[in-house]
Coordinates of N, CA and C in Angstrom, one line a residue:
Chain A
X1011 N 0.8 -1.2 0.0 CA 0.0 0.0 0.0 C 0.9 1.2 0.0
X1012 N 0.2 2.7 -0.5 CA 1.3 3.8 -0.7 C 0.0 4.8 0.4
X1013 N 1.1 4.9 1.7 CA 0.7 6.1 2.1 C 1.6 7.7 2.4
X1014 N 0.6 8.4 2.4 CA 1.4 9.6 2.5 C 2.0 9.6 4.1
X1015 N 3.2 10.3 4.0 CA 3.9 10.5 5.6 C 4.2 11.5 5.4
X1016 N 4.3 12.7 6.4 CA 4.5 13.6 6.9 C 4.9 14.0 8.0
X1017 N 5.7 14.7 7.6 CA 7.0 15.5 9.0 C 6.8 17.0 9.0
X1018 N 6.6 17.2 10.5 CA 6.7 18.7 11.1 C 7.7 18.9 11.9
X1019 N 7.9 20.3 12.2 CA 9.6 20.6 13.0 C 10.5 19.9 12.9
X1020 N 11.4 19.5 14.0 CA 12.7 19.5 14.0 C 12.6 17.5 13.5
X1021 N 11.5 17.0 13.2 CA 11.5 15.8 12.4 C 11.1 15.8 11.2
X1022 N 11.1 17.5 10.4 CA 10.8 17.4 9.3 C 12.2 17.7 9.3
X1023 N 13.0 19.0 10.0 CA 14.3 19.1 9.7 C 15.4 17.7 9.7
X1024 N 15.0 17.1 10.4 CA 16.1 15.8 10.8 C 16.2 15.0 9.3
X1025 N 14.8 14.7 9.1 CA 14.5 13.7 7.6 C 15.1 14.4 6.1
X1026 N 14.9 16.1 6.5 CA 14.9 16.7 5.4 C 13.6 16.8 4.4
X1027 N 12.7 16.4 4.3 CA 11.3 17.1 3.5 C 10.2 17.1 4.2
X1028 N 9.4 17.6 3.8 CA 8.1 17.8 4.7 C 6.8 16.5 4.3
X1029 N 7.3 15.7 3.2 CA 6.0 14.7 3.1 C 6.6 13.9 1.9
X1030 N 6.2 12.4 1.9 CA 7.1 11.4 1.2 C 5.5 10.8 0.8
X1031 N 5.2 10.0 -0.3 CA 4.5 8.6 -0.5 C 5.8 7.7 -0.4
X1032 N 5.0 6.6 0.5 CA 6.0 5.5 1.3 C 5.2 3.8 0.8
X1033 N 5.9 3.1 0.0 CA 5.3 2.4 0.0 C 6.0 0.9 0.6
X1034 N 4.5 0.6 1.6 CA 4.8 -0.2 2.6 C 3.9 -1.5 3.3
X1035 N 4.4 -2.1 3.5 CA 3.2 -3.3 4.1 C 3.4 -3.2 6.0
X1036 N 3.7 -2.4 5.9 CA 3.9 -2.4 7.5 C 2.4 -2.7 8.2
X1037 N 2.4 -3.1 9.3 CA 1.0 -3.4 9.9 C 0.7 -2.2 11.2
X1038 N 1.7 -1.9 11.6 CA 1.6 -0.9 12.2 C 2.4 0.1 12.4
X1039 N 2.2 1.3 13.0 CA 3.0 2.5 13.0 C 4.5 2.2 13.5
X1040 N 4.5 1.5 14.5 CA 5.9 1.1 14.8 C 6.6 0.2 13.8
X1041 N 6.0 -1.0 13.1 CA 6.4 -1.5 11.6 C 6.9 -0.3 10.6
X1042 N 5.7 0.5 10.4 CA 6.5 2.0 9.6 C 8.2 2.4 9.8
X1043 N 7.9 2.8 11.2 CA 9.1 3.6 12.0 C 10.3 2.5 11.4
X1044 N 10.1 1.3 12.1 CA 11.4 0.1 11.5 C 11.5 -0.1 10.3
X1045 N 10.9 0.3 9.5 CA 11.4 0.3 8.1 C 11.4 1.3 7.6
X1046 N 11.8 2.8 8.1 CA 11.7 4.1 7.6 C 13.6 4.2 8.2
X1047 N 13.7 3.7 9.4 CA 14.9 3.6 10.0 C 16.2 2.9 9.7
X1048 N 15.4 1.5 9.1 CA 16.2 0.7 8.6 C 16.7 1.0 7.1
X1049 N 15.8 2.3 6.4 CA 16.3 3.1 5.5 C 18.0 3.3 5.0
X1050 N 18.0 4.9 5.7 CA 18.6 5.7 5.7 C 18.9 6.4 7.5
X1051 N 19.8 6.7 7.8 CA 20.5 7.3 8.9 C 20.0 8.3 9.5
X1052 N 18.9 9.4 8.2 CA 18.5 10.4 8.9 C 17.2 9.8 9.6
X1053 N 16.4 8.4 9.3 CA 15.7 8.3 9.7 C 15.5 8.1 10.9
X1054 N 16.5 7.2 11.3 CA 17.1 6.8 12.2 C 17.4 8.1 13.3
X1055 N 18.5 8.7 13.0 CA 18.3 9.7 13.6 C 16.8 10.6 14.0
X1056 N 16.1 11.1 13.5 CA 14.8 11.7 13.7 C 14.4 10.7 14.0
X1057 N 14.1 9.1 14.3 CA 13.1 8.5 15.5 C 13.9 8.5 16.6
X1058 N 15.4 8.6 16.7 CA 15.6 8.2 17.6 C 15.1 8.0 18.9
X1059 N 14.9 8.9 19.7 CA 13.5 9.1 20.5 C 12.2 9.1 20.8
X1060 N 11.7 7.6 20.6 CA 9.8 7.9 20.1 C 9.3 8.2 21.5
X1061 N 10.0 8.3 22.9 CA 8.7 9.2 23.9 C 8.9 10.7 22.8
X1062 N 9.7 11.1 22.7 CA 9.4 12.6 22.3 C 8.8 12.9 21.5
X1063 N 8.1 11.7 20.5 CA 7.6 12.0 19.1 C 5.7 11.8 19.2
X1064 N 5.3 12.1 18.5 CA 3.7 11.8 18.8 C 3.3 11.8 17.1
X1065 N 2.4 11.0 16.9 CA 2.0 9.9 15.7 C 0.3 10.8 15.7
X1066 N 0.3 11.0 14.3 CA -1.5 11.2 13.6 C -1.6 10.3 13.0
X1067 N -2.9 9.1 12.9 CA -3.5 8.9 11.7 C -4.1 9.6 10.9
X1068 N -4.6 9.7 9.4 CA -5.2 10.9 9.1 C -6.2 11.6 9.8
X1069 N -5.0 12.2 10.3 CA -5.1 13.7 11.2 C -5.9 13.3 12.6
X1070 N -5.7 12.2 13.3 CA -6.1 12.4 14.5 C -5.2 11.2 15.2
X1071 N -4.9 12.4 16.5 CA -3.7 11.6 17.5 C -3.8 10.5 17.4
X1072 N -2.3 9.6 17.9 CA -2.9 7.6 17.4 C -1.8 7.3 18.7
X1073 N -1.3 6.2 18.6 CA 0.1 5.8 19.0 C 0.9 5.0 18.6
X1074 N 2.2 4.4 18.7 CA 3.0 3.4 18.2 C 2.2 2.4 17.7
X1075 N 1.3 1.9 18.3 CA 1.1 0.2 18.1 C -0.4 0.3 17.2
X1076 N -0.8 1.6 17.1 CA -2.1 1.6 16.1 C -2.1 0.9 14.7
X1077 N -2.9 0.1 14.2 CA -2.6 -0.3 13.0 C -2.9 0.7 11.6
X1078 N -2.1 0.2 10.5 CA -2.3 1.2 9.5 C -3.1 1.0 8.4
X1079 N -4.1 -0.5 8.8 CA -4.6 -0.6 7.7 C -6.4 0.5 7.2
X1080 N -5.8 1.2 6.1 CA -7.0 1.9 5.8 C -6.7 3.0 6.2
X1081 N -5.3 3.5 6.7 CA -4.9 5.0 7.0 C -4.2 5.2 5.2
X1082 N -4.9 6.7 5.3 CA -3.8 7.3 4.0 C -2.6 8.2 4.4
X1083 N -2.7 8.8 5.4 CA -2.1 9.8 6.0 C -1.8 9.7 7.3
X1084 N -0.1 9.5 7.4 CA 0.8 9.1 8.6 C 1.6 10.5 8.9
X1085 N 1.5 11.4 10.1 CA 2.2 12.7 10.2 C 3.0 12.2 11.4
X1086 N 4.3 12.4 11.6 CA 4.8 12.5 12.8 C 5.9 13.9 13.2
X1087 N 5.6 14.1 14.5 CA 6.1 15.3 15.1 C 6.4 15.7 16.4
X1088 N 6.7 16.5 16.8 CA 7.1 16.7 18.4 C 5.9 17.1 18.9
X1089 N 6.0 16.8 20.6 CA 4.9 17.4 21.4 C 4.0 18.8 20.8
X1090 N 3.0 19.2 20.7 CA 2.4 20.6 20.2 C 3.1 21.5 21.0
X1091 N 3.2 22.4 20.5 CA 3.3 24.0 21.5 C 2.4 25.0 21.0
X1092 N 1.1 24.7 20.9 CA 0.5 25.9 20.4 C 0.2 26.9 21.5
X1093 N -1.1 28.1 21.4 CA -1.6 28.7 21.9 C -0.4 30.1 22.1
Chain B
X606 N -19.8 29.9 16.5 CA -18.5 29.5 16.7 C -17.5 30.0 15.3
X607 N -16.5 30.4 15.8 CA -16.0 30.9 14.7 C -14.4 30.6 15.2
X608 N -13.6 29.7 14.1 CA -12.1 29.4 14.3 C -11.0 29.8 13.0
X609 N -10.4 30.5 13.1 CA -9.5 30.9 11.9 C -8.3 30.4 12.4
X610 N -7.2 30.0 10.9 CA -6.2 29.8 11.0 C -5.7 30.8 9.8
X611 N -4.4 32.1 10.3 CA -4.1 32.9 9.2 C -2.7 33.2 9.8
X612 N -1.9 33.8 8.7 CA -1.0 34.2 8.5 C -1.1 35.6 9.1
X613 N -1.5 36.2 8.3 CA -1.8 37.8 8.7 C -1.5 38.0 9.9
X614 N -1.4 39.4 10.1 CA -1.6 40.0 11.4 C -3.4 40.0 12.1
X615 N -3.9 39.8 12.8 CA -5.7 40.5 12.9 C -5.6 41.7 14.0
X616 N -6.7 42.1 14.2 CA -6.9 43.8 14.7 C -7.6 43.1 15.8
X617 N -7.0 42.9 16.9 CA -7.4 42.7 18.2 C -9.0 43.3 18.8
X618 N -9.0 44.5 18.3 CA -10.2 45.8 18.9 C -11.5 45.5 17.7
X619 N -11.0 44.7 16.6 CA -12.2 44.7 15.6 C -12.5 43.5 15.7
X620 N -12.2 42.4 16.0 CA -11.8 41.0 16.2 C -12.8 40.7 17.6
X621 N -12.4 42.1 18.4 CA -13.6 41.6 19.8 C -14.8 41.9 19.8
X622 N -14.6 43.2 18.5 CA -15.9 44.0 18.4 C -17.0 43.3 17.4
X623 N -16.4 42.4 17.0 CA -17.2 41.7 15.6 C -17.8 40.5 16.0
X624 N -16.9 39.9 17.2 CA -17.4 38.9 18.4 C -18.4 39.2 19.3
X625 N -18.3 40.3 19.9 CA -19.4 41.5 20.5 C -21.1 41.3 19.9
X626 N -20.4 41.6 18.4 CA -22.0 42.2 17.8 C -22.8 41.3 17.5
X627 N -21.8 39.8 17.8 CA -22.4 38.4 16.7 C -23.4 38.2 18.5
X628 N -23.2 38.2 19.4 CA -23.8 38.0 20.5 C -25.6 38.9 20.8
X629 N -26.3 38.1 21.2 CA -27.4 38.3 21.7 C -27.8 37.4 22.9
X630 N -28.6 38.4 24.2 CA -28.6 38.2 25.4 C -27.1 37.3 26.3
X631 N -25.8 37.5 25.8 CA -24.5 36.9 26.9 C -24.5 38.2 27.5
X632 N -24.2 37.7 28.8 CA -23.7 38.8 29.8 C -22.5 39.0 30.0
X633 N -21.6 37.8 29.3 CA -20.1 38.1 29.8 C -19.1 37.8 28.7
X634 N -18.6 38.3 28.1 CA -16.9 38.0 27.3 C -15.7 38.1 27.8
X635 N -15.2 36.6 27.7 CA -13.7 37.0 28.0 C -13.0 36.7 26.8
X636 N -11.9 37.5 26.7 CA -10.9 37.0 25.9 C -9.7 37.4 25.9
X637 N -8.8 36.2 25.4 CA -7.3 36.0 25.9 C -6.1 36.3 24.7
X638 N -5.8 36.7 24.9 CA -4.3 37.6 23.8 C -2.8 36.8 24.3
X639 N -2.8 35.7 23.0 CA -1.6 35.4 23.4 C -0.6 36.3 22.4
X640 N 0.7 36.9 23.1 CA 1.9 37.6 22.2 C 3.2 37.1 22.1
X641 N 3.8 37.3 21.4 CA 5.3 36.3 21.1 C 6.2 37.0 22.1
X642 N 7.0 36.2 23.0 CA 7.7 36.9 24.0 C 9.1 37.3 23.1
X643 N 9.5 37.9 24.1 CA 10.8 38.6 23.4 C 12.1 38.3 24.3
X644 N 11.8 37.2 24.8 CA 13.2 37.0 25.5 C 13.9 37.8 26.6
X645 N 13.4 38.7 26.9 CA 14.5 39.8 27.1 C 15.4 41.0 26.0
X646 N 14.8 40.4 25.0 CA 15.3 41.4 23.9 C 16.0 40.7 22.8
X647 N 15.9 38.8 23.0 CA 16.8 38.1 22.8 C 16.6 37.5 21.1
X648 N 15.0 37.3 21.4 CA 14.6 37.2 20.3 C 13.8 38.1 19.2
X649 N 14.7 37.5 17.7 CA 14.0 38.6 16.6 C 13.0 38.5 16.2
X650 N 12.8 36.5 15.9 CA 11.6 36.6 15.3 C 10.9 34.7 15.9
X651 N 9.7 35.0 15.6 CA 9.5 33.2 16.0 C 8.6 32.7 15.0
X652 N 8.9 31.5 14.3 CA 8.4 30.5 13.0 C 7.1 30.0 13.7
X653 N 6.0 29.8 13.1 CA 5.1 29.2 13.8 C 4.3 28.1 12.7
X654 N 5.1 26.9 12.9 CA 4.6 25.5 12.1 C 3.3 24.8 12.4
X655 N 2.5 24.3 11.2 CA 0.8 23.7 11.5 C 1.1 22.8 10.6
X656 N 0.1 21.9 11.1 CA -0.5 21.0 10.4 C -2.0 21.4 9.3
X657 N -1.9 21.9 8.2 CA -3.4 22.3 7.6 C -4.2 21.0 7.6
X658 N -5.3 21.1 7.9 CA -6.0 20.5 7.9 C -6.6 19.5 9.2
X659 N -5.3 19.5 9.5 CA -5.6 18.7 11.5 C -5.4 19.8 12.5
X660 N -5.0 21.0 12.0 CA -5.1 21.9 12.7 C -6.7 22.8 13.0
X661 N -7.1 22.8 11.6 CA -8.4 23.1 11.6 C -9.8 21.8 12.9
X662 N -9.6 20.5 12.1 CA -10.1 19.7 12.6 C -9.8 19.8 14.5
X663 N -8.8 20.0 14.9 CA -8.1 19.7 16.2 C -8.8 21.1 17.4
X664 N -8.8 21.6 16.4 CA -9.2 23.0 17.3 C -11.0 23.0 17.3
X665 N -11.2 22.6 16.3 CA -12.7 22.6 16.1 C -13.2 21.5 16.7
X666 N -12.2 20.6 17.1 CA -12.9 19.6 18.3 C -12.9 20.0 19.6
X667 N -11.9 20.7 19.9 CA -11.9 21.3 21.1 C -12.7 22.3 21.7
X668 N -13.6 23.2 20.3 CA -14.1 24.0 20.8 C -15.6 23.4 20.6
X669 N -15.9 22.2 20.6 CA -16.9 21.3 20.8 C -17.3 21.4 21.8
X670 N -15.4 21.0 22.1 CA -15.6 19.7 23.8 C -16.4 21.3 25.0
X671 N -15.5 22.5 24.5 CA -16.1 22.8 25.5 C -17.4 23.6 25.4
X672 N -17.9 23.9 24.4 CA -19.3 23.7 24.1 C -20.4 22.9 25.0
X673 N -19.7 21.6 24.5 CA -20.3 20.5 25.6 C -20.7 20.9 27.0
X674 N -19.4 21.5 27.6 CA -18.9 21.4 29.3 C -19.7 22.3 29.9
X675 N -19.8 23.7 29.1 CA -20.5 25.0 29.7 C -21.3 25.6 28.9
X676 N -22.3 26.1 29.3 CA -23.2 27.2 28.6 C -22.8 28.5 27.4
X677 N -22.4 28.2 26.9 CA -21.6 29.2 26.1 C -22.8 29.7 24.7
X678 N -22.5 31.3 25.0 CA -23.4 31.8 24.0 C -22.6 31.6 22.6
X679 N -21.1 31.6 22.5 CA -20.2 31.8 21.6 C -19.0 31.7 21.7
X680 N -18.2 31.2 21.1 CA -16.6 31.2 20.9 C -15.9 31.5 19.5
X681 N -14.6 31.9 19.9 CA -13.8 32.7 18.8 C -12.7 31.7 19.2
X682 N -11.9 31.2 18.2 CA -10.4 31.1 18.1 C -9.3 31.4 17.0
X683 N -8.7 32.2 17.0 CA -7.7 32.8 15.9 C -6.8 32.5 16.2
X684 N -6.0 31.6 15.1 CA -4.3 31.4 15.9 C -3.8 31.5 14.0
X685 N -2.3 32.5 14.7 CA -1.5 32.2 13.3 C -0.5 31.6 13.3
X686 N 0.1 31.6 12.1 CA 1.2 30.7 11.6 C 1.9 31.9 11.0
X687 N 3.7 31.0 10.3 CA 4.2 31.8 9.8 C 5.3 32.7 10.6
X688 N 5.9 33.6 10.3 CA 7.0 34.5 10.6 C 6.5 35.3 11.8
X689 N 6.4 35.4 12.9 CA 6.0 36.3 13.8 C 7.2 37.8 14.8
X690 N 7.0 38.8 15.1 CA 7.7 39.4 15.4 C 7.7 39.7 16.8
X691 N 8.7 40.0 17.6 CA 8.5 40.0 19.4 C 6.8 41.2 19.4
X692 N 6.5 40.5 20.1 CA 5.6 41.1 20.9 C 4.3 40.7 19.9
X693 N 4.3 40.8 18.7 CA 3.0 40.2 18.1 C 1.7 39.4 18.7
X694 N 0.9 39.5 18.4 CA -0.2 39.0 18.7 C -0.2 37.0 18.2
X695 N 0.0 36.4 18.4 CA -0.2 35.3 17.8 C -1.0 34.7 18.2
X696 N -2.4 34.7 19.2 CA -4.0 34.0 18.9 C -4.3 34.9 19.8
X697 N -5.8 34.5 19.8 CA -6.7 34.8 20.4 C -7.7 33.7 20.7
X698 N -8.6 34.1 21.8 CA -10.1 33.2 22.1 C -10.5 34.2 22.9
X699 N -11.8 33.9 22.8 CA -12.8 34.8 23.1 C -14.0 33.7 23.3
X700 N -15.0 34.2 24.6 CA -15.9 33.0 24.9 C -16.9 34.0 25.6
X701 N -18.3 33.9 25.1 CA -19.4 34.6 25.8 C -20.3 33.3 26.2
X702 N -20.5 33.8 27.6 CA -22.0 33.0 28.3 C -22.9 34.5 28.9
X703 N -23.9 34.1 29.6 CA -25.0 34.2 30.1 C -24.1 35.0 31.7
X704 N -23.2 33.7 32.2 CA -23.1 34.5 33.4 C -21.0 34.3 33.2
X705 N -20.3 35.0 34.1 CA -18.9 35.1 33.6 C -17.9 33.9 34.3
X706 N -18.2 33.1 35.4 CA -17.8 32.0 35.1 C -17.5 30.8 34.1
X707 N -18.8 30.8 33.4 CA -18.7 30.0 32.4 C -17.5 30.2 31.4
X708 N -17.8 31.9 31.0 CA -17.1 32.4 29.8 C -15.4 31.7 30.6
X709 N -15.3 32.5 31.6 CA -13.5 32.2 32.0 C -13.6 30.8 32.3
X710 N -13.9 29.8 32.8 CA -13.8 28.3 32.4 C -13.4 28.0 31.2
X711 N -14.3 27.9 30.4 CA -14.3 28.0 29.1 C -13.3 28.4 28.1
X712 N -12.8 30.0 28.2 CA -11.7 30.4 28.1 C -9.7 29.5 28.8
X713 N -10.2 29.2 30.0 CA -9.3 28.8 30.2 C -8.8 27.0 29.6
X714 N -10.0 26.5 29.6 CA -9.8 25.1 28.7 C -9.3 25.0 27.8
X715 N -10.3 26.1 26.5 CA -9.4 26.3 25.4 C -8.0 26.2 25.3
X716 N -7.8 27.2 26.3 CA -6.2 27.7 26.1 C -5.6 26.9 26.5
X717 N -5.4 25.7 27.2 CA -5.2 24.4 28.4 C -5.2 23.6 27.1
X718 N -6.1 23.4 26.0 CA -6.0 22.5 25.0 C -5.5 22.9 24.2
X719 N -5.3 24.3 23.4 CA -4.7 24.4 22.5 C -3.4 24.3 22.3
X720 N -3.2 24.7 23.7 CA -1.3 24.1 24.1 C -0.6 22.9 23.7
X721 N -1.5 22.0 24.3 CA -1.0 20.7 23.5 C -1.8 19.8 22.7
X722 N -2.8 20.2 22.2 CA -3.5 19.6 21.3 C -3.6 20.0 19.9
X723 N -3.0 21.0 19.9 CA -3.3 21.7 18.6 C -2.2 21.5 17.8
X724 N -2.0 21.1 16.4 CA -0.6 20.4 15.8 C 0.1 22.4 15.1
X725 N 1.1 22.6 16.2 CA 1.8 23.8 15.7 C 2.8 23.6 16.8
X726 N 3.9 24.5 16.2 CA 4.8 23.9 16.4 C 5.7 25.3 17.1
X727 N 6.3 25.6 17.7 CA 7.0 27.0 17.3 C 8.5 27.0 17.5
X728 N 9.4 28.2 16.7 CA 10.5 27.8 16.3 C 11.0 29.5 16.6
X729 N 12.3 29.3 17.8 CA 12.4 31.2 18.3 C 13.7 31.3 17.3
X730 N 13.8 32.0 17.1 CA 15.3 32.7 16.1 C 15.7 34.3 16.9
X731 N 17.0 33.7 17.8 CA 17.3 34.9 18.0 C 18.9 35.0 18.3
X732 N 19.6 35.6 19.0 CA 20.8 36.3 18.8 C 21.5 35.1 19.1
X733 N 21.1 34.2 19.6 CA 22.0 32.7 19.6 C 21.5 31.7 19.5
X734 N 21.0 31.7 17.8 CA 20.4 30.8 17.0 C 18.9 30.3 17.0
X735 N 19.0 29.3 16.5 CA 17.7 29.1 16.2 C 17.7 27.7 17.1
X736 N 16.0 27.5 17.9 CA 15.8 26.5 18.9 C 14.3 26.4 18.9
X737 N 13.5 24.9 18.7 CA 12.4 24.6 18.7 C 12.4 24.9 20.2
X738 N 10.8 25.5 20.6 CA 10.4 25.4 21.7 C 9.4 23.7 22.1
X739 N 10.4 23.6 23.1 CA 10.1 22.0 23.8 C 8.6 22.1 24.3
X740 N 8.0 21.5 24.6 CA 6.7 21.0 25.5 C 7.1 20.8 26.6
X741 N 6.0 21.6 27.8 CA 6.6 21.5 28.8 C 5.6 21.0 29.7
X742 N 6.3 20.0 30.3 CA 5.5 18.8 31.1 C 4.2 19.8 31.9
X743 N 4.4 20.1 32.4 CA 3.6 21.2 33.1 C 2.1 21.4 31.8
X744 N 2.4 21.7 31.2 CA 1.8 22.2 29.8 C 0.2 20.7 29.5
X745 N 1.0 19.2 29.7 CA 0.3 18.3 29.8 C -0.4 17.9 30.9
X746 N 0.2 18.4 32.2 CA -0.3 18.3 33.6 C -1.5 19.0 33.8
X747 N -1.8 20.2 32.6 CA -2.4 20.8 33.0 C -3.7 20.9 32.9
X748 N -4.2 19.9 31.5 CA -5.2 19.1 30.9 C -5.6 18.0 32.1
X749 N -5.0 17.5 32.6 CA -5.8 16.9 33.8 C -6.8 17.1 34.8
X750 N -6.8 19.0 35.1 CA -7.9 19.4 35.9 C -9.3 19.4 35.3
X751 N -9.0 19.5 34.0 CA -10.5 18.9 32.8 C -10.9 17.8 33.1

């Protein structure tokens, strides 16, 4: 399956672009992550730390172990700071 | 209910006044003016990163939830994105009820959730470099009096 992935702040800086089609059979978000990592170095680097990281399915909060089937849109990024 | 996500600058005094006129029989408005700190003078400018589309959705669930919680005649949320300069205005909320507890409740949840719920990001640039602003535990703790 091809989903879209998307990076905000300092895990869009780490990867280097703001959004990839990824194509993947992963079963779940953490499946993603180990094959985004097992990539390339910067991936690796920018998960390094998943307490710091927080996961959307399209577009609403999820977690590591959520499954991806029937998601189109995977965003990962740091804690919010809005307001 | 009314939630904007903009770039622009907005006009604080027209912004409350247009919130004002949309109201029939509330007795009370509050609203809260967040502005970009300045460090001490340290910082020039601060990036302010979103999510389109889950930002819209994320805020407009929030201002459901507190719909839900209290009597509210009306709510405003304006938050921007983009290049911001010290002292700038970068959101607002505004919340009318009937009686002025509700409104400041209300007011204050918002602001309690937009903190960490809302997908934006902010990024300060000033005389020694550039540094995402972290989430601060506190910030999460704070969502628990809800």
């Amino acid at each position: 399956m091809k989903i879209d992935v998307l990076y905000f702040a300092w895990v869009r800086e780490r990867i280097g672009l703001p959004r990839e089609k990824v194509e993947t059979q992963a079963e779940t978000v953490a499946d993603l992550i180990a094959e985004l990592c097992a990539r390339e170095e910067r991936y690796a680097y920018a998960f390094a730390d998943l307490p710091a990281l927080r996961v959307a399915l399209d577009q609403e909060l999820a977690d590591f172990a959520a499954p991806l089937a029937g998601v189109r849109e995977v965003a990962f990024f740091p804690p919010m700071t809005g307001g | 209910m009314q939630l904007v996500v903009q770039e622009d600058r907005f006009d604080i005094g027209r912004e409350t006044e247009g919130f004002i006129a949309g109201l029939a029989g509330a007795g009370a408005v509050v609203t809260f003016i967040g502005l970009v700190r300045d460090n001490g003078g340290r910082l020039s400018a601060m990036e302010i990163e979103h999510y389109p589309g889950m930002t819209e959705r994320a805020i407009a669930a929030i201002m459901e939830e507190a719909k839900a919680r209290w009597s509210l005649a009306d709510a405003m949320v304006i938050h921007r994105h983009g290049r911001l300069g010290p002292d700038e205005p970068i959101m607002m909320v505004a919340t009318a009820a009937i009686h002025r507890a509700d409104a400041f409740a209300a007011a204050e949840f918002l602001m309690d959730y937009l903190k960490s719920r809302a997908p934006f990001w902010k990024k300060e640039i000033g005389a020694d470099g550039t540094e995402w602003v972290a989430a601060k535990d506190s910030d999460e703790a704070a969502l628990t009096r809800w």
